[in-house]
PDB file of C-alpha atoms and ligand atoms in Angstrom:
ATOM      1  CA  PRO B   1      23.843   4.791 -15.787  1.00  0.00           C
ATOM      2  CA  PRO B   2      21.200   3.678 -13.295  1.00  0.00           C
ATOM      3  CA  ILE B   3      19.689   6.253 -10.958  1.00  0.00           C
ATOM      4  CA  ARG B   4      20.348   5.313  -7.311  1.00  0.00           C
ATOM      5  CA  PRO B   5      19.160   5.381  -4.670  1.00  0.00           C
ATOM      6  CA  VAL B   6      15.449   5.955  -5.321  1.00  0.00           C
ATOM      7  CA  VAL B   7      12.292   5.854  -3.215  1.00  0.00           C
ATOM      8  CA  ILE B   8       8.733   6.245  -4.485  1.00  0.00           C
ATOM      9  CA  ALA B   9       5.556   6.182  -2.393  1.00  0.00           C
ATOM     10  CA  THR B  10       1.823   6.652  -2.835  1.00  0.00           C
ATOM     11  CA  TRP B  11      -0.094   9.839  -1.953  1.00  0.00           C
ATOM     12  CA  GLN B  12       0.913  13.089  -0.298  1.00  0.00           C
ATOM     13  CA  HIS B  13       1.886  11.366   2.917  1.00  0.00           C
ATOM     14  CA  GLY B  14       4.361   9.399   0.818  1.00  0.00           C
ATOM     15  CA  GLN B  15       6.644  12.409   1.186  1.00  0.00           C
ATOM     16  CA  ALA B  16       7.137  11.896   4.926  1.00  0.00           C
ATOM     17  CA  ALA B  17       7.672   8.179   4.376  1.00  0.00           C
ATOM     18  CA  ASN B  18      10.137   8.890   1.560  1.00  0.00           C
ATOM     19  CA  ALA B  19      12.070  11.335   3.721  1.00  0.00           C
ATOM     20  CA  ARG B  20      12.626   8.635   6.357  1.00  0.00           C
ATOM     21  CA  ALA B  21      13.498   5.999   3.745  1.00  0.00           C
ATOM     22  CA  TRP B  22      15.903   8.459   2.123  1.00  0.00           C
ATOM     23  CA  GLU B  23      17.841   8.930   5.379  1.00  0.00           C
ATOM     24  CA  ILE B  24      18.589   5.222   5.296  1.00  0.00           C
ATOM     25  CA  LEU B  25      19.201   4.922   1.557  1.00  0.00           C
ATOM     26  CA  SER B  26      21.465   7.954   1.328  1.00  0.00           C
ATOM     27  CA  ALA B  27      23.572   6.588   4.200  1.00  0.00           C
ATOM     28  CA  GLY B  28      24.110   3.392   2.201  1.00  0.00           C
ATOM     29  CA  GLY B  29      21.410   1.390   4.006  1.00  0.00           C
ATOM     30  CA  SER B  30      19.460  -1.466   2.494  1.00  0.00           C
ATOM     31  CA  ALA B  31      16.348  -1.184   0.355  1.00  0.00           C
ATOM     32  CA  LEU B  32      14.542  -3.434   2.847  1.00  0.00           C
ATOM     33  CA  ASP B  33      15.385  -1.369   5.943  1.00  0.00           C
ATOM     34  CA  ALA B  34      14.417   1.804   4.105  1.00  0.00           C
ATOM     35  CA  ALA B  35      11.094   0.393   2.915  1.00  0.00           C
ATOM     36  CA  GLU B  36      10.112  -0.759   6.400  1.00  0.00           C
ATOM     37  CA  ALA B  37      11.227   2.422   8.175  1.00  0.00           C
ATOM     38  CA  GLY B  38       9.546   4.624   5.565  1.00  0.00           C
ATOM     39  CA  VAL B  39       6.057   3.197   5.929  1.00  0.00           C
ATOM     40  CA  MET B  40       6.397   3.012   9.731  1.00  0.00           C
ATOM     41  CA  VAL B  41       6.181   6.824   9.688  1.00  0.00           C
ATOM     42  CA  THR B  42       2.746   6.600   8.086  1.00  0.00           C
ATOM     43  CA  GLU B  43       1.586   3.781  10.356  1.00  0.00           C
ATOM     44  CA  ALA B  44       2.369   5.872  13.441  1.00  0.00           C
ATOM     45  CA  ASP B  45       0.789   9.099  12.106  1.00  0.00           C
ATOM     46  CA  PRO B  46      -2.741   9.485  13.545  1.00  0.00           C
ATOM     47  CA  GLU B  47      -3.536  12.119  10.893  1.00  0.00           C
ATOM     48  CA  VAL B  48      -3.354   9.524   8.121  1.00  0.00           C
ATOM     49  CA  HIS B  49      -6.750   7.906   8.385  1.00  0.00           C
ATOM     50  CA  THR B  50      -6.307   4.738   6.352  1.00  0.00           C
ATOM     51  CA  VAL B  51      -2.986   3.503   7.652  1.00  0.00           C
ATOM     52  CA  GLY B  52      -2.247   2.305  11.190  1.00  0.00           C
ATOM     53  CA  ARG B  53      -3.244   4.357  14.223  1.00  0.00           C
ATOM     54  CA  GLY B  54      -6.134   6.774  13.843  1.00  0.00           C
ATOM     55  CA  SER B  55      -7.656   4.940  10.893  1.00  0.00           C
ATOM     56  CA  PHE B  56     -11.248   4.500   9.858  1.00  0.00           C
ATOM     57  CA  PRO B  57     -12.466   1.310  11.549  1.00  0.00           C
ATOM     58  CA  ASP B  58     -14.415  -1.504   9.943  1.00  0.00           C
ATOM     59  CA  ARG B  59     -18.190  -1.469  10.126  1.00  0.00           C
ATOM     60  CA  ASP B  60     -18.105  -3.144  13.544  1.00  0.00           C
ATOM     61  CA  GLY B  61     -15.954  -0.317  14.911  1.00  0.00           C
ATOM     62  CA  THR B  62     -12.656  -2.214  14.950  1.00  0.00           C
ATOM     63  CA  ILE B  63      -9.447  -1.184  13.208  1.00  0.00           C
ATOM     64  CA  THR B  64      -7.949  -4.143  11.338  1.00  0.00           C
ATOM     65  CA  LEU B  65      -4.686  -3.743   9.463  1.00  0.00           C
ATOM     66  CA  ASP B  66      -3.121  -5.342   6.385  1.00  0.00           C
ATOM     67  CA  ALA B  67       0.572  -5.089   5.439  1.00  0.00           C
ATOM     68  CA  CYS B  68       3.303  -6.837   3.530  1.00  0.00           C
ATOM     69  CA  ILE B  69       6.961  -6.495   2.644  1.00  0.00           C
ATOM     70  CA  MET B  70       9.298  -7.993  -0.009  1.00  0.00           C
ATOM     71  CA  ASN B  71      13.069  -8.031  -0.239  1.00  0.00           C
ATOM     72  CA  ALA B  72      15.610  -8.349  -3.030  1.00  0.00           C
ATOM     73  CA  GLU B  73      15.885 -12.116  -2.588  1.00  0.00           C
ATOM     74  CA  GLY B  74      12.214 -12.438  -3.469  1.00  0.00           C
ATOM     75  CA  ASN B  75      11.307 -13.276   0.119  1.00  0.00           C
ATOM     76  CA  CYS B  76       8.066 -11.916   1.459  1.00  0.00           C
ATOM     77  CA  GLY B  77       6.046 -11.597   4.636  1.00  0.00           C
ATOM     78  CA  SER B  78       2.507 -10.481   5.245  1.00  0.00           C
ATOM     79  CA  VAL B  79      -0.148  -9.933   7.885  1.00  0.00           C
ATOM     80  CA  ALA B  80      -3.857  -9.419   7.405  1.00  0.00           C
ATOM     81  CA  ALA B  81      -6.748  -8.397   9.653  1.00  0.00           C
ATOM     82  CA  LEU B  82      -4.263  -7.630  12.414  1.00  0.00           C
ATOM     83  CA  GLN B  83      -5.603  -5.756  15.454  1.00  0.00           C
ATOM     84  CA  ASP B  84      -4.018  -3.615  18.184  1.00  0.00           C
ATOM     85  CA  ILE B  85      -0.452  -3.534  16.832  1.00  0.00           C
ATOM     86  CA  LEU B  86       1.138  -0.217  15.849  1.00  0.00           C
ATOM     87  CA  HIS B  87       3.501  -1.474  13.149  1.00  0.00           C
ATOM     88  CA  PRO B  88       1.983  -4.205  10.979  1.00  0.00           C
ATOM     89  CA  VAL B  89       4.820  -3.857   8.444  1.00  0.00           C
ATOM     90  CA  SER B  90       7.321  -4.880  11.122  1.00  0.00           C
ATOM     91  CA  VAL B  91       5.203  -7.922  11.974  1.00  0.00           C
ATOM     92  CA  ALA B  92       5.173  -8.751   8.246  1.00  0.00           C
ATOM     93  CA  ARG B  93       8.963  -8.497   8.192  1.00  0.00           C
ATOM     94  CA  MET B  94       9.216 -10.827  11.194  1.00  0.00           C
ATOM     95  CA  VAL B  95       6.907 -13.324   9.489  1.00  0.00           C
ATOM     96  CA  MET B  96       9.330 -13.204   6.547  1.00  0.00           C
ATOM     97  CA  GLU B  97      12.507 -13.486   8.609  1.00  0.00           C
ATOM     98  CA  LYS B  98      11.524 -15.594  11.621  1.00  0.00           C
ATOM     99  CA  THR B  99       8.957 -18.085  10.390  1.00  0.00           C
ATOM    100  CA  PRO B 100       8.812 -20.577   7.530  1.00  0.00           C
ATOM    101  CA  HIS B 101       5.614 -18.817   6.353  1.00  0.00           C
ATOM    102  CA  VAL B 102       4.572 -15.874   4.201  1.00  0.00           C
ATOM    103  CA  MET B 103       1.281 -14.825   5.761  1.00  0.00           C
ATOM    104  CA  LEU B 104      -0.312 -14.736   9.207  1.00  0.00           C
ATOM    105  CA  VAL B 105      -3.813 -13.413   9.822  1.00  0.00           C
ATOM    106  CA  GLY B 106      -6.115 -12.228  12.581  1.00  0.00           C
ATOM    107  CA  GLN B 107      -5.558 -13.460  16.112  1.00  0.00           C
ATOM    108  CA  GLY B 108      -2.646 -15.644  14.994  1.00  0.00           C
ATOM    109  CA  ALA B 109      -0.819 -12.627  13.591  1.00  0.00           C
ATOM    110  CA  LYS B 110      -1.458 -10.693  16.791  1.00  0.00           C
ATOM    111  CA  ASP B 111      -0.287 -13.582  19.002  1.00  0.00           C
ATOM    112  CA  PHE B 112       2.878 -13.798  16.913  1.00  0.00           C
ATOM    113  CA  ALA B 113       3.519 -10.051  17.209  1.00  0.00           C
ATOM    114  CA  LEU B 114       3.071 -10.154  20.997  1.00  0.00           C
ATOM    115  CA  ALA B 115       5.349 -13.196  21.275  1.00  0.00           C
ATOM    116  CA  GLN B 116       7.974 -11.206  19.342  1.00  0.00           C
ATOM    117  CA  GLY B 117       7.826  -8.490  21.989  1.00  0.00           C
ATOM    118  CA  MET B 118       5.462  -6.023  20.358  1.00  0.00           C
ATOM    119  CA  GLU B 119       3.025  -4.225  22.623  1.00  0.00           C
ATOM    120  CA  GLU B 120      -0.725  -4.200  22.442  1.00  0.00           C
ATOM    121  CA  THR B 121      -1.748  -0.664  21.400  1.00  0.00           C
ATOM    122  CA  ASP B 122      -5.144   1.032  21.159  1.00  0.00           C
ATOM    123  CA  LEU B 123      -5.228   2.269  17.568  1.00  0.00           C
ATOM    124  CA  MET B 124      -8.593   4.036  17.824  1.00  0.00           C
ATOM    125  CA  THR B 125      -8.457   7.822  18.152  1.00  0.00           C
ATOM    126  CA  ASP B 126     -11.311  10.261  18.763  1.00  0.00           C
ATOM    127  CA  PHE B 127     -11.376  10.712  14.987  1.00  0.00           C
ATOM    128  CA  SER B 128     -11.825   6.950  14.443  1.00  0.00           C
ATOM    129  CA  ARG B 129     -14.646   6.767  16.995  1.00  0.00           C
ATOM    130  CA  ASP B 130     -16.424   9.881  15.690  1.00  0.00           C
ATOM    131  CA  GLU B 131     -16.248   8.785  12.062  1.00  0.00           C
ATOM    132  CA  TRP B 132     -17.585   5.367  12.941  1.00  0.00           C
ATOM    133  CA  ALA B 133     -20.480   6.872  14.907  1.00  0.00           C
ATOM    134  CA  LYS B 134     -21.315   9.157  11.960  1.00  0.00           C
ATOM    135  CA  TRP B 135     -21.067   6.320   9.478  1.00  0.00           C
ATOM    136  CA  LYS B 136     -23.358   4.064  11.514  1.00  0.00           C
ATOM    137  CA  GLN B 137     -26.032   6.742  11.552  1.00  0.00           C
ATOM    138  CA  GLY B 138     -25.840   7.597   7.886  1.00  0.00           C
ATOM    139  CA  ASN B 139     -25.137   4.226   6.308  1.00  0.00           C
ATOM    140  CA  PRO B 140     -27.416   1.384   7.324  1.00  0.00           C
ATOM    141  CA  ASP B 141     -26.434  -0.216   3.986  1.00  0.00           C
ATOM    142  CA  TYR B 142     -22.804  -0.992   3.460  1.00  0.00           C
ATOM    143  CA  ARG B 143     -21.466   0.841   0.427  1.00  0.00           C
ATOM    144  CA  PRO B 144     -17.803   1.790   0.355  1.00  0.00           C
ATOM    145  CA  ARG B 145     -16.944   5.049  -1.389  1.00  0.00           C
ATOM    146  CA  ILE B 146     -13.657   5.277  -3.192  1.00  0.00           C
ATOM    147  CA  ASN B 147     -11.490   8.376  -3.300  1.00  0.00           C
ATOM    148  CA  ILE B 148     -13.510   9.954  -0.539  1.00  0.00           C
ATOM    149  CA  GLU B 149     -12.774   8.104   2.642  1.00  0.00           C
ATOM    150  CA  ASN B 150     -10.622   5.362   1.308  1.00  0.00           C
ATOM    151  CA  HIS B 151      -7.596   6.661  -0.448  1.00  0.00           C
ATOM    152  CA  ASP B 152      -4.586   6.631   1.801  1.00  0.00           C
ATOM    153  CA  THR B 153      -2.885   3.254   1.628  1.00  0.00           C
ATOM    154  CA  ILE B 154       0.861   3.644   1.636  1.00  0.00           C
ATOM    155  CA  GLY B 155       2.847   1.589  -0.831  1.00  0.00           C
ATOM    156  CA  LEU B 156       6.562   2.370  -1.032  1.00  0.00           C
ATOM    157  CA  LEU B 157       9.321   1.004  -3.294  1.00  0.00           C
ATOM    158  CA  THR B 158      13.064   1.387  -2.819  1.00  0.00           C
ATOM    159  CA  LEU B 159      16.226   0.933  -4.876  1.00  0.00           C
ATOM    160  CA  ASP B 160      19.367   1.116  -2.753  1.00  0.00           C
ATOM    161  CA  SER B 161      22.883   2.150  -3.705  1.00  0.00           C
ATOM    162  CA  ASN B 162      23.831  -1.516  -4.248  1.00  0.00           C
ATOM    163  CA  GLY B 163      21.095  -1.749  -6.868  1.00  0.00           C
ATOM    164  CA  ASP B 164      18.791  -3.919  -4.749  1.00  0.00           C
ATOM    165  CA  LEU B 165      15.030  -3.428  -4.716  1.00  0.00           C
ATOM    166  CA  ALA B 166      12.460  -3.817  -1.938  1.00  0.00           C
ATOM    167  CA  GLY B 167       8.935  -2.695  -1.172  1.00  0.00           C
ATOM    168  CA  ALA B 168       6.315  -2.407   1.554  1.00  0.00           C
ATOM    169  CA  CYS B 169       2.602  -1.740   1.663  1.00  0.00           C
ATOM    170  CA  THR B 170       0.426  -1.058   4.730  1.00  0.00           C
ATOM    171  CA  THR B 171      -3.202  -0.035   5.223  1.00  0.00           C
ATOM    172  CA  SER B 172      -6.309  -0.216   7.330  1.00  0.00           C
ATOM    173  CA  GLY B 173      -8.077  -1.146   4.101  1.00  0.00           C
ATOM    174  CA  ALA B 174     -11.430   0.052   2.885  1.00  0.00           C
ATOM    175  CA  ALA B 175     -13.200   2.233   5.446  1.00  0.00           C
ATOM    176  CA  PHE B 176     -16.165   0.486   7.118  1.00  0.00           C
ATOM    177  CA  LYS B 177     -15.383  -2.811   5.402  1.00  0.00           C
ATOM    178  CA  TYR B 178     -16.868  -6.074   6.666  1.00  0.00           C
ATOM    179  CA  HIS B 179     -15.042  -7.303   9.736  1.00  0.00           C
ATOM    180  CA  GLY B 180     -12.475  -9.814   8.469  1.00  0.00           C
ATOM    181  CA  ARG B 181     -12.292  -8.351   4.956  1.00  0.00           C
ATOM    182  CA  VAL B 182      -8.786  -8.526   3.485  1.00  0.00           C
ATOM    183  CA  GLY B 183      -7.826  -6.223   0.633  1.00  0.00           C
ATOM    184  CA  ASP B 184      -5.053  -6.300  -1.944  1.00  0.00           C
ATOM    185  CA  SER B 185      -2.426  -4.628   0.210  1.00  0.00           C
ATOM    186  CA  PRO B 186      -1.154  -7.744   2.090  1.00  0.00           C
ATOM    187  CA  ILE B 187      -1.553 -10.038  -0.940  1.00  0.00           C
ATOM    188  CA  ILE B 188       1.806 -10.615  -2.616  1.00  0.00           C
ATOM    189  CA  GLY B 189       1.367  -9.950  -6.333  1.00  0.00           C
ATOM    190  CA  ALA B 190      -1.793  -7.877  -5.832  1.00  0.00           C
ATOM    191  CA  GLY B 191      -0.939  -4.884  -3.619  1.00  0.00           C
ATOM    192  CA  LEU B 192       2.837  -5.285  -3.905  1.00  0.00           C
ATOM    193  CA  TYR B 193       5.354  -7.178  -5.975  1.00  0.00           C
ATOM    194  CA  VAL B 194       9.125  -6.903  -6.256  1.00  0.00           C
ATOM    195  CA  ASP B 195      11.408  -8.848  -8.596  1.00  0.00           C
ATOM    196  CA  ASN B 196      14.999  -7.803  -8.068  1.00  0.00           C
ATOM    197  CA  GLU B 197      15.872  -8.522 -11.714  1.00  0.00           C
ATOM    198  CA  ILE B 198      13.176  -6.228 -13.081  1.00  0.00           C
ATOM    199  CA  GLY B 199      11.514  -3.802 -10.679  1.00  0.00           C
ATOM    200  CA  GLY B 200       8.700  -3.376  -8.205  1.00  0.00           C
ATOM    201  CA  ALA B 201       5.119  -2.146  -8.124  1.00  0.00           C
ATOM    202  CA  THR B 202       2.538  -1.261  -5.491  1.00  0.00           C
ATOM    203  CA  ALA B 203      -1.152  -0.397  -5.626  1.00  0.00           C
ATOM    204  CA  THR B 204      -3.746   1.802  -4.008  1.00  0.00           C
ATOM    205  CA  GLY B 205      -7.500   2.021  -4.425  1.00  0.00           C
ATOM    206  CA  TRP B 206     -10.303  -0.532  -4.444  1.00  0.00           C
ATOM    207  CA  GLY B 207      -8.436  -3.683  -3.448  1.00  0.00           C
ATOM    208  CA  GLU B 208     -10.999  -6.154  -4.745  1.00  0.00           C
ATOM    209  CA  ALA B 209     -10.387  -4.877  -8.278  1.00  0.00           C
ATOM    210  CA  VAL B 210      -6.615  -5.106  -7.860  1.00  0.00           C
ATOM    211  CA  ILE B 211      -6.811  -8.675  -6.544  1.00  0.00           C
ATOM    212  CA  ARG B 212      -8.934  -9.798  -9.510  1.00  0.00           C
ATOM    213  CA  ALA B 213      -6.216  -8.671 -11.905  1.00  0.00           C
ATOM    214  CA  CYS B 214      -3.146  -9.752  -9.843  1.00  0.00           C
ATOM    215  CA  GLY B 215      -2.289  -6.101 -10.341  1.00  0.00           C
ATOM    216  CA  CYS B 216       1.269  -5.577  -9.127  1.00  0.00           C
ATOM    217  CA  PHE B 217       2.587  -8.872 -10.439  1.00  0.00           C
ATOM    218  CA  LEU B 218       1.161  -7.814 -13.773  1.00  0.00           C
ATOM    219  CA  VAL B 219       2.894  -4.415 -13.650  1.00  0.00           C
ATOM    220  CA  VAL B 220       6.235  -6.142 -13.042  1.00  0.00           C
ATOM    221  CA  GLU B 221       5.572  -8.612 -15.870  1.00  0.00           C
ATOM    222  CA  PHE B 222       4.868  -5.726 -18.255  1.00  0.00           C
ATOM    223  CA  MET B 223       8.181  -4.152 -17.217  1.00  0.00           C
ATOM    224  CA  ARG B 224       9.858  -7.519 -17.854  1.00  0.00           C
ATOM    225  CA  GLN B 225       8.497  -7.347 -21.402  1.00  0.00           C
ATOM    226  CA  GLY B 226      10.317  -4.042 -21.832  1.00  0.00           C
ATOM    227  CA  HIS B 227       7.672  -1.468 -20.943  1.00  0.00           C
ATOM    228  CA  SER B 228       8.554   1.638 -18.943  1.00  0.00           C
ATOM    229  CA  PRO B 229       7.172   1.882 -15.393  1.00  0.00           C
ATOM    230  CA  THR B 230       4.444   4.315 -16.509  1.00  0.00           C
ATOM    231  CA  GLU B 231       3.452   2.216 -19.526  1.00  0.00           C
ATOM    232  CA  ALA B 232       3.446  -0.966 -17.402  1.00  0.00           C
ATOM    233  CA  CYS B 233       1.122   0.736 -14.898  1.00  0.00           C
ATOM    234  CA  ARG B 234      -1.135   1.935 -17.704  1.00  0.00           C
ATOM    235  CA  LEU B 235      -1.407  -1.563 -19.209  1.00  0.00           C
ATOM    236  CA  ALA B 236      -2.200  -3.011 -15.775  1.00  0.00           C
ATOM    237  CA  VAL B 237      -4.932  -0.388 -15.236  1.00  0.00           C
ATOM    238  CA  GLU B 238      -6.377  -1.398 -18.631  1.00  0.00           C
ATOM    239  CA  ARG B 239      -6.451  -4.992 -17.403  1.00  0.00           C
ATOM    240  CA  VAL B 240      -8.156  -3.974 -14.160  1.00  0.00           C
ATOM    241  CA  ILE B 241     -10.729  -2.109 -16.226  1.00  0.00           C
ATOM    242  CA  SER B 242     -11.345  -5.123 -18.454  1.00  0.00           C
ATOM    243  CA  LYS B 243     -11.907  -7.377 -15.413  1.00  0.00           C
ATOM    244  CA  ASN B 244     -14.104  -4.971 -13.419  1.00  0.00           C
ATOM    245  CA  PRO B 245     -17.338  -3.805 -15.090  1.00  0.00           C
ATOM    246  CA  ASP B 246     -17.834  -1.261 -12.276  1.00  0.00           C
ATOM    247  CA  TRP B 247     -14.494   0.394 -13.027  1.00  0.00           C
ATOM    248  CA  LYS B 248     -15.978   3.865 -13.499  1.00  0.00           C
ATOM    249  CA  ASP B 249     -17.094   3.851  -9.864  1.00  0.00           C
ATOM    250  CA  ILE B 250     -13.749   2.907  -8.375  1.00  0.00           C
ATOM    251  CA  GLN B 251     -10.213   4.161  -8.125  1.00  0.00           C
ATOM    252  CA  VAL B 252      -7.149   2.010  -8.712  1.00  0.00           C
ATOM    253  CA  GLY B 253      -3.662   3.448  -8.975  1.00  0.00           C
ATOM    254  CA  PHE B 254      -0.308   1.752  -9.499  1.00  0.00           C
ATOM    255  CA  ILE B 255       3.209   3.082  -9.052  1.00  0.00           C
ATOM    256  CA  ALA B 256       6.361   1.313 -10.248  1.00  0.00           C
ATOM    257  CA  LEU B 257      10.150   1.510  -9.998  1.00  0.00           C
ATOM    258  CA  ASN B 258      12.468  -0.426 -12.263  1.00  0.00           C
ATOM    259  CA  LYS B 259      15.995  -1.714 -11.793  1.00  0.00           C
ATOM    260  CA  ARG B 260      17.422   1.336 -13.594  1.00  0.00           C
ATOM    261  CA  GLY B 261      15.812   3.680 -11.101  1.00  0.00           C
ATOM    262  CA  GLU B 262      13.061   4.886 -13.441  1.00  0.00           C
ATOM    263  CA  THR B 263       9.656   5.546 -11.865  1.00  0.00           C
ATOM    264  CA  GLY B 264       6.087   5.991 -13.017  1.00  0.00           C
ATOM    265  CA  GLY B 265       2.420   5.547 -12.265  1.00  0.00           C
ATOM    266  CA  TYR B 266      -1.060   5.427 -13.731  1.00  0.00           C
ATOM    267  CA  CYS B 267      -4.606   5.370 -12.317  1.00  0.00           C
ATOM    268  CA  ILE B 268      -8.237   4.999 -13.333  1.00  0.00           C
ATOM    269  CA  GLN B 269      -9.395   8.409 -12.132  1.00  0.00           C
ATOM    270  CA  SER B 270      -7.706  11.728 -11.548  1.00  0.00           C
ATOM    271  CA  GLY B 271      -6.930  12.566  -7.943  1.00  0.00           C
ATOM    272  CA  PHE B 272      -4.124  10.117  -7.230  1.00  0.00           C
ATOM    273  CA  ASP B 273      -0.572  11.337  -6.682  1.00  0.00           C
ATOM    274  CA  TYR B 274       2.777   9.956  -5.544  1.00  0.00           C
ATOM    275  CA  ALA B 275       6.141  11.203  -4.297  1.00  0.00           C
ATOM    276  CA  VAL B 276       9.635  10.397  -5.618  1.00  0.00           C
ATOM    277  CA  GLN B 277      13.022  11.086  -4.094  1.00  0.00           C
ATOM    278  CA  SER B 278      16.262  10.340  -5.945  1.00  0.00           C
ATOM    279  CA  PRO B 279      19.525  12.152  -6.677  1.00  0.00           C
ATOM    280  CA  ALA B 280      17.558  14.066  -9.327  1.00  0.00           C
ATOM    281  CA  LEU B 281      14.166  14.493  -7.616  1.00  0.00           C
ATOM    282  CA  ALA B 282      13.784  16.268  -4.273  1.00  0.00           C
ATOM    283  CA  ASN B 283      10.817  14.307  -2.926  1.00  0.00           C
ATOM    284  CA  GLU B 284       8.562  15.762  -5.610  1.00  0.00           C
ATOM    285  CA  MET B 285       4.872  15.017  -6.073  1.00  0.00           C
ATOM    286  CA  PHE B 286       3.626  13.629  -9.392  1.00  0.00           C
ATOM    287  CA  ALA B 287       0.051  13.361 -10.621  1.00  0.00           C
ATOM    288  CA  PRO B 288       0.033  10.432 -13.040  1.00  0.00           C
ATOM    289  CA  ASP B 289      -2.046  10.173 -16.202  1.00  0.00           C
ATOM    290  CA  PHE B 290      -5.459   8.597 -15.768  1.00  0.00           C
ATOM    291  CA  LYS B 291      -8.192   6.895 -17.767  1.00  0.00           C
ATOM    292  CA  ILE B 292     -11.141   9.155 -16.862  1.00  0.00           C
ATOM    293  CA  GLU B 293     -11.576  12.571 -15.213  1.00  0.00           C
TER     294      GLU B 293
HETATM  295  C1  SD4 C 301      -7.686  -1.868   0.168  1.00  0.00           C
HETATM  296  N1  SD4 C 301      -6.156  -0.975  -1.436  1.00  0.00           N
HETATM  297  O1  SD4 C 301      -7.724  -2.375   1.276  1.00  0.00           O
HETATM  298  C2  SD4 C 301      -6.654  -0.820  -0.096  1.00  0.00           C
HETATM  299  C3  SD4 C 301      -7.244   0.517   0.182  1.00  0.00           C
HETATM  300  C4  SD4 C 301      -6.467   1.622  -0.443  1.00  0.00           C
HETATM  301  O2  SD4 C 301      -5.992   3.653  -1.034  1.00  0.00           O
HETATM  302  O3  SD4 C 301      -5.521   1.473  -1.119  1.00  0.00           O
HETATM  303  N2  SD4 C 301      -6.793   2.797  -0.361  1.00  0.00           N
HETATM  304  O4  SD4 C 301      -8.479  -2.149  -0.725  1.00  0.00           O
END
């Protein structure tokens, strides 16, 4: 019999997001509501430095946020390069539910959020300002470092007690990125993909590499072919590797959840972990297999 409900999320802070999502799922709530509410915890946490408030800024000293969400009907919404709004995932959900569009970016996304009643919020903390000042001094040349300052995107997938799937992904992207840079996280099929017949996947790591491989769509397609979540993630990492000659210098990790409630993950380098809560798993951390140490 299928395992339900289930929530899986990237990184250690995935546990706090899972715990919130689980409250909703275990009370019979929808996969979509649980996915949104789960990642909102991370967005609001100033101690998580690559999601929402308190993040590393871009190289111009501005925090710009990317997020997306998908529901069981295959609908999706997304925002990119959004400034001054605490909950990008909720703006993404409103794009999905209240507009005929999938994606809004930059000032347009912010104008939309404000028109929907969201408040302008200063997302910069002392941490954000200090890190930016340090970075400016030490890095006249732009060179992002993976797995050091850049490894906290939250991607979260849910399966509710009705058997419906959803997912959400939200990030401030690569630390000290070019202003206006958009990563994989708000790109449907790259940083997140959900197909209610098969399963869902979400990604973390160097977004450019994930985009080149259409990473999360690929994970779901491998599951459609009959592969387990872990094997699907491994095959997608192999594809990322084959499309990115610099793969030894970057991290990419995928996690996946299928319609039966099975979960898994795989990454290029050790150091990535994820959290799973289900009737059988008490919000446990897993370190997936990886390609290189
Ligand atoms: C990005 N994928 O913007 C994001 C960053 C990330 O874990 O996932 N870090 O490229």
